Tab-separated table of C-alpha atoms in Angstrom:
chain	number	residue	atom	x	y	z
A	55	MET	CA	113.550	122.889	118.415
A	56	LYS	CA	113.848	119.662	115.998
A	57	LYS	CA	115.619	117.993	119.191
A	58	SER	CA	113.336	118.926	122.073
A	59	LEU	CA	110.550	117.705	119.887
A	60	LEU	CA	111.988	114.527	119.147
A	61	ALA	CA	112.702	114.198	123.040
A	62	LEU	CA	109.078	115.192	124.117
A	63	SER	CA	107.907	112.342	121.722
A	64	LEU	CA	109.358	109.829	122.943
A	65	LEU	CA	108.972	110.439	126.938
A	66	SER	CA	105.542	110.886	126.141
A	67	ALA	CA	105.419	107.321	124.901
A	68	LEU	CA	107.389	106.314	127.421
A	69	ALA	CA	105.519	108.029	130.064
A	70	LEU	CA	102.479	105.573	128.921
A	71	SER	CA	103.974	102.311	128.768
A	72	ALA	CA	102.149	99.557	130.591
A	73	ALA	CA	101.872	96.187	130.028
A	74	ALA	CA	98.891	96.266	126.870
A	75	SER	CA	99.351	95.070	123.971
A	76	ALA	CA	97.999	96.170	120.274
A	77	ALA	CA	93.643	96.830	120.071
A	78	GLU	CA	91.454	93.677	119.520
A	79	GLY	CA	91.550	93.409	115.240
A	80	VAL	CA	94.753	95.932	115.173
A	81	SER	CA	97.981	94.625	113.478
A	82	TYR	CA	101.494	96.378	112.943
A	83	ASN	CA	102.983	93.345	111.679
A	84	TYR	CA	101.698	94.548	107.601
A	85	VAL	CA	103.099	95.304	104.059
A	86	GLU	CA	101.571	97.408	101.211
A	87	GLY	CA	102.219	98.241	98.145
A	88	GLY	CA	100.314	100.608	95.509
A	89	TYR	CA	98.975	104.137	93.528
A	90	THR	CA	100.606	106.969	95.195
A	91	ALA	CA	99.586	111.124	94.253
A	92	THR	CA	100.825	114.020	95.408
A	93	ASN	CA	98.416	117.212	95.041
A	94	LEU	CA	100.791	120.330	94.832
A	95	LYS	CA	99.506	124.081	95.819
A	96	ASP	CA	102.197	126.014	93.839
A	97	SER	CA	103.470	123.535	91.155
A	98	SER	CA	102.691	120.085	89.225
A	99	ASP	CA	100.862	117.379	90.349
A	100	SER	CA	102.720	114.046	90.798
A	101	ASP	CA	101.711	110.336	91.130
A	102	GLY	CA	103.856	107.075	90.858
A	103	TRP	CA	103.563	103.927	93.586
A	104	GLY	CA	105.029	103.396	97.133
A	105	LEU	CA	105.261	100.831	99.186
A	106	ASN	CA	104.906	100.547	103.423
A	107	GLY	CA	105.594	98.492	106.139
A	108	SER	CA	105.472	97.717	109.541
A	109	VAL	CA	106.767	95.349	112.320
A	110	ALA	CA	106.080	94.669	115.838
A	111	ILE	CA	108.802	94.072	118.121
A	112	ALA	CA	107.354	94.227	121.302
A	113	PRO	CA	103.502	94.283	122.817
A	114	ASN	CA	103.481	98.237	122.639
A	115	PHE	CA	106.213	98.843	119.683
A	116	HIS	CA	106.896	98.685	115.850
A	117	VAL	CA	109.047	99.698	113.370
A	118	PHE	CA	107.905	101.065	110.614
A	119	ALA	CA	109.052	102.330	106.851
A	120	GLY	CA	107.636	103.789	103.707
A	121	TYR	CA	109.236	104.339	100.482
A	122	ASN	CA	107.302	106.136	97.510
A	123	ASN	CA	108.368	107.032	93.685
A	124	GLN	CA	106.668	109.608	91.870
A	125	ASP	CA	107.114	112.147	88.414
A	126	LEU	CA	105.612	115.149	88.345
A	127	LYS	CA	103.617	115.436	85.800
A	128	ASP	CA	104.084	118.093	82.325
A	129	VAL	CA	107.948	118.516	83.733
A	130	ASN	CA	110.620	116.004	82.913
A	131	TYR	CA	111.087	115.336	86.896
A	132	GLY	CA	110.954	112.712	89.508
A	133	TYR	CA	112.038	111.968	92.831
A	134	ASP	CA	111.875	109.654	95.625
A	135	GLN	CA	110.835	109.802	99.086
A	136	TRP	CA	111.221	107.211	102.339
A	137	ARG	CA	111.223	107.315	105.599
A	138	VAL	CA	111.829	104.988	108.619
A	139	GLY	CA	111.012	105.293	112.044
A	140	LEU	CA	109.833	103.907	115.469
A	141	GLY	CA	106.256	103.792	116.727
A	142	TYR	CA	104.509	103.012	120.223
A	143	ASN	CA	100.885	102.075	120.719
A	144	HIS	CA	98.828	101.763	123.990
A	145	GLU	CA	95.512	99.922	124.101
A	146	ILE	CA	92.806	102.678	125.313
A	147	SER	CA	90.276	100.731	124.651
A	148	GLN	CA	89.093	97.023	123.776
A	149	ARG	CA	89.351	98.492	119.768
A	150	MET	CA	90.994	101.577	119.790
A	151	ASP	CA	95.001	101.961	120.503
A	152	LEU	CA	96.525	105.723	121.061
A	153	VAL	CA	99.833	105.559	118.459
A	154	THR	CA	102.758	107.763	118.836
A	155	ARG	CA	105.498	107.658	116.079
A	156	VAL	CA	108.739	109.171	114.924
A	157	ALA	CA	110.797	109.146	112.024
A	158	TYR	CA	113.653	109.665	110.195
A	159	GLU	CA	112.619	111.044	106.185
A	160	LYS	CA	114.352	111.466	103.035
A	161	PHE	CA	113.807	113.152	99.775
A	162	LYS	CA	115.989	112.783	96.740
A	163	GLY	CA	114.735	115.048	93.557
A	164	ASP	CA	116.149	113.595	89.723
A	165	ASP	CA	118.856	116.157	88.722
A	166	PHE	CA	117.373	118.257	85.660
A	167	THR	CA	119.355	120.191	82.802
A	168	VAL	CA	118.408	123.918	81.652
A	169	GLY	CA	119.212	124.469	78.204
A	170	ASP	CA	122.321	122.282	78.225
A	171	VAL	CA	123.533	123.030	82.101
A	172	ARG	CA	122.826	120.615	84.631
A	173	PHE	CA	121.751	120.970	87.857
A	174	PRO	CA	121.751	118.091	90.688
A	175	GLY	CA	118.246	117.717	92.455
A	176	ASP	CA	117.156	117.816	95.653
A	177	ASP	CA	118.653	115.914	98.324
A	178	LEU	CA	116.579	116.237	101.554
A	179	ASP	CA	117.319	114.967	105.418
A	180	GLY	CA	114.118	115.377	107.936
A	181	TYR	CA	112.296	113.981	110.703
A	182	SER	CA	108.545	113.920	111.436
A	183	ALA	CA	106.558	113.018	114.877
A	184	GLU	CA	102.811	112.402	114.751
A	185	VAL	CA	100.301	110.504	117.516
A	186	GLY	CA	96.655	109.554	116.748
A	187	ILE	CA	94.242	107.003	117.604
A	188	ARG	CA	93.819	103.851	115.449
A	189	GLY	CA	90.957	101.298	116.043
A	190	ALA	CA	88.918	98.672	114.468
A	191	MET	CA	85.418	99.979	113.898
A	192	THR	CA	84.147	96.462	112.818
A	193	PRO	CA	85.679	93.279	111.997
A	194	HIS	CA	85.729	93.874	108.283
A	195	LEU	CA	87.135	98.056	109.335
A	196	GLU	CA	89.726	99.805	110.481
A	197	GLY	CA	90.456	103.254	110.641
A	198	TYR	CA	93.205	105.721	111.768
A	199	ALA	CA	93.444	109.966	112.654
A	200	MET	CA	97.079	111.169	113.500
A	201	ALA	CA	98.375	114.590	113.691
A	202	GLY	CA	101.855	115.471	113.435
A	203	TYR	CA	104.680	117.824	112.455
A	204	GLU	CA	108.059	117.065	109.755
A	205	ASP	CA	110.624	119.417	109.705
A	206	GLY	CA	114.282	119.556	108.510
A	207	SER	CA	117.611	121.331	107.469
A	208	ASP	CA	116.993	122.508	104.379
A	209	TYR	CA	112.439	122.751	104.660
A	210	ASP	CA	110.645	124.891	106.685
A	211	GLY	CA	108.571	122.943	109.904
A	212	ASP	CA	104.631	121.962	108.967
A	213	PHE	CA	101.850	120.600	110.683
A	214	TYR	CA	99.606	117.787	108.949
A	215	GLY	CA	96.876	115.673	109.157
A	216	ARG	CA	96.554	112.088	108.298
A	217	LEU	CA	93.662	109.866	107.690
A	218	GLY	CA	93.446	106.304	106.913
A	219	ALA	CA	91.545	102.986	106.377
A	220	GLN	CA	91.483	99.584	105.640
A	221	VAL	CA	88.768	97.412	104.423
A	222	LYS	CA	89.518	93.760	105.580
A	223	PHE	CA	88.640	90.670	103.053
A	224	ASN	CA	89.758	88.490	105.660
A	225	PRO	CA	92.221	88.385	108.199
A	226	ASN	CA	95.674	88.371	106.012
A	227	TRP	CA	94.301	90.827	103.072
A	228	GLY	CA	92.788	94.309	102.352
A	229	ILE	CA	92.561	97.481	100.365
A	230	THR	CA	93.928	100.312	102.010
A	231	GLY	CA	93.935	104.048	102.223
A	232	ASP	CA	95.626	106.878	103.367
A	233	VAL	CA	95.223	110.739	102.667
A	234	LYS	CA	97.701	113.059	104.178
A	235	PHE	CA	97.215	117.150	104.213
A	236	ALA	CA	99.770	119.426	105.067
A	237	ASP	CA	100.266	123.466	104.307
A	238	ASN	CA	101.347	122.580	100.572
A	239	ASP	CA	100.245	119.723	99.224
A	240	THR	CA	97.725	116.844	99.862
A	241	GLN	CA	99.562	113.123	99.343
A	242	TRP	CA	97.631	110.101	98.773
A	243	PHE	CA	97.962	106.049	98.881
A	244	VAL	CA	95.423	103.525	97.810
A	245	GLY	CA	96.538	99.770	97.514
A	246	PRO	CA	96.484	95.918	98.586
A	247	ARG	CA	97.587	95.571	102.433
A	248	PHE	CA	98.972	91.956	103.595
A	249	THR	CA	98.745	91.436	107.756
A	250	TRP	CA	100.156	88.730	109.755
């Protein structure tokens, strides 16, 4: 199932391949950093910081990566999450792209102690695939909506939705926000973005 979903995502991206580049007002070259938080349905919430970036490697392809470090509230436990992947963008109107992305994901939890016994933290590998639209609604406002699926060898697969926006102060600087809705958690990110 995992391999077939990844193959299907890549084939759909290649099938849409054309000579178009990114929609007007949309750049796939950026780096951003800021505050991140996770609201868990059945556990303590967590917060921390994160970094994300993307680089266009061809008119219709980009690589992207993200990292965040969070600590659970009221519990002495923290974790790192990162992902790296490949994206395909196809212009569907002058100001809007269809975007397909696949990524490898990693979750690494801190070791923890119960009484005098030390336990190793979780070390989980997985992947995600998502598709959606991204566009420039005005010269100073950009947004996106994505639907995705993530799965791993040590956790159950889950569908999710992702919404995001960027308010642009000038061609290079803006403030961006992102929220990801999954079955058991909601993840938030907000911070400055530098675009080139």
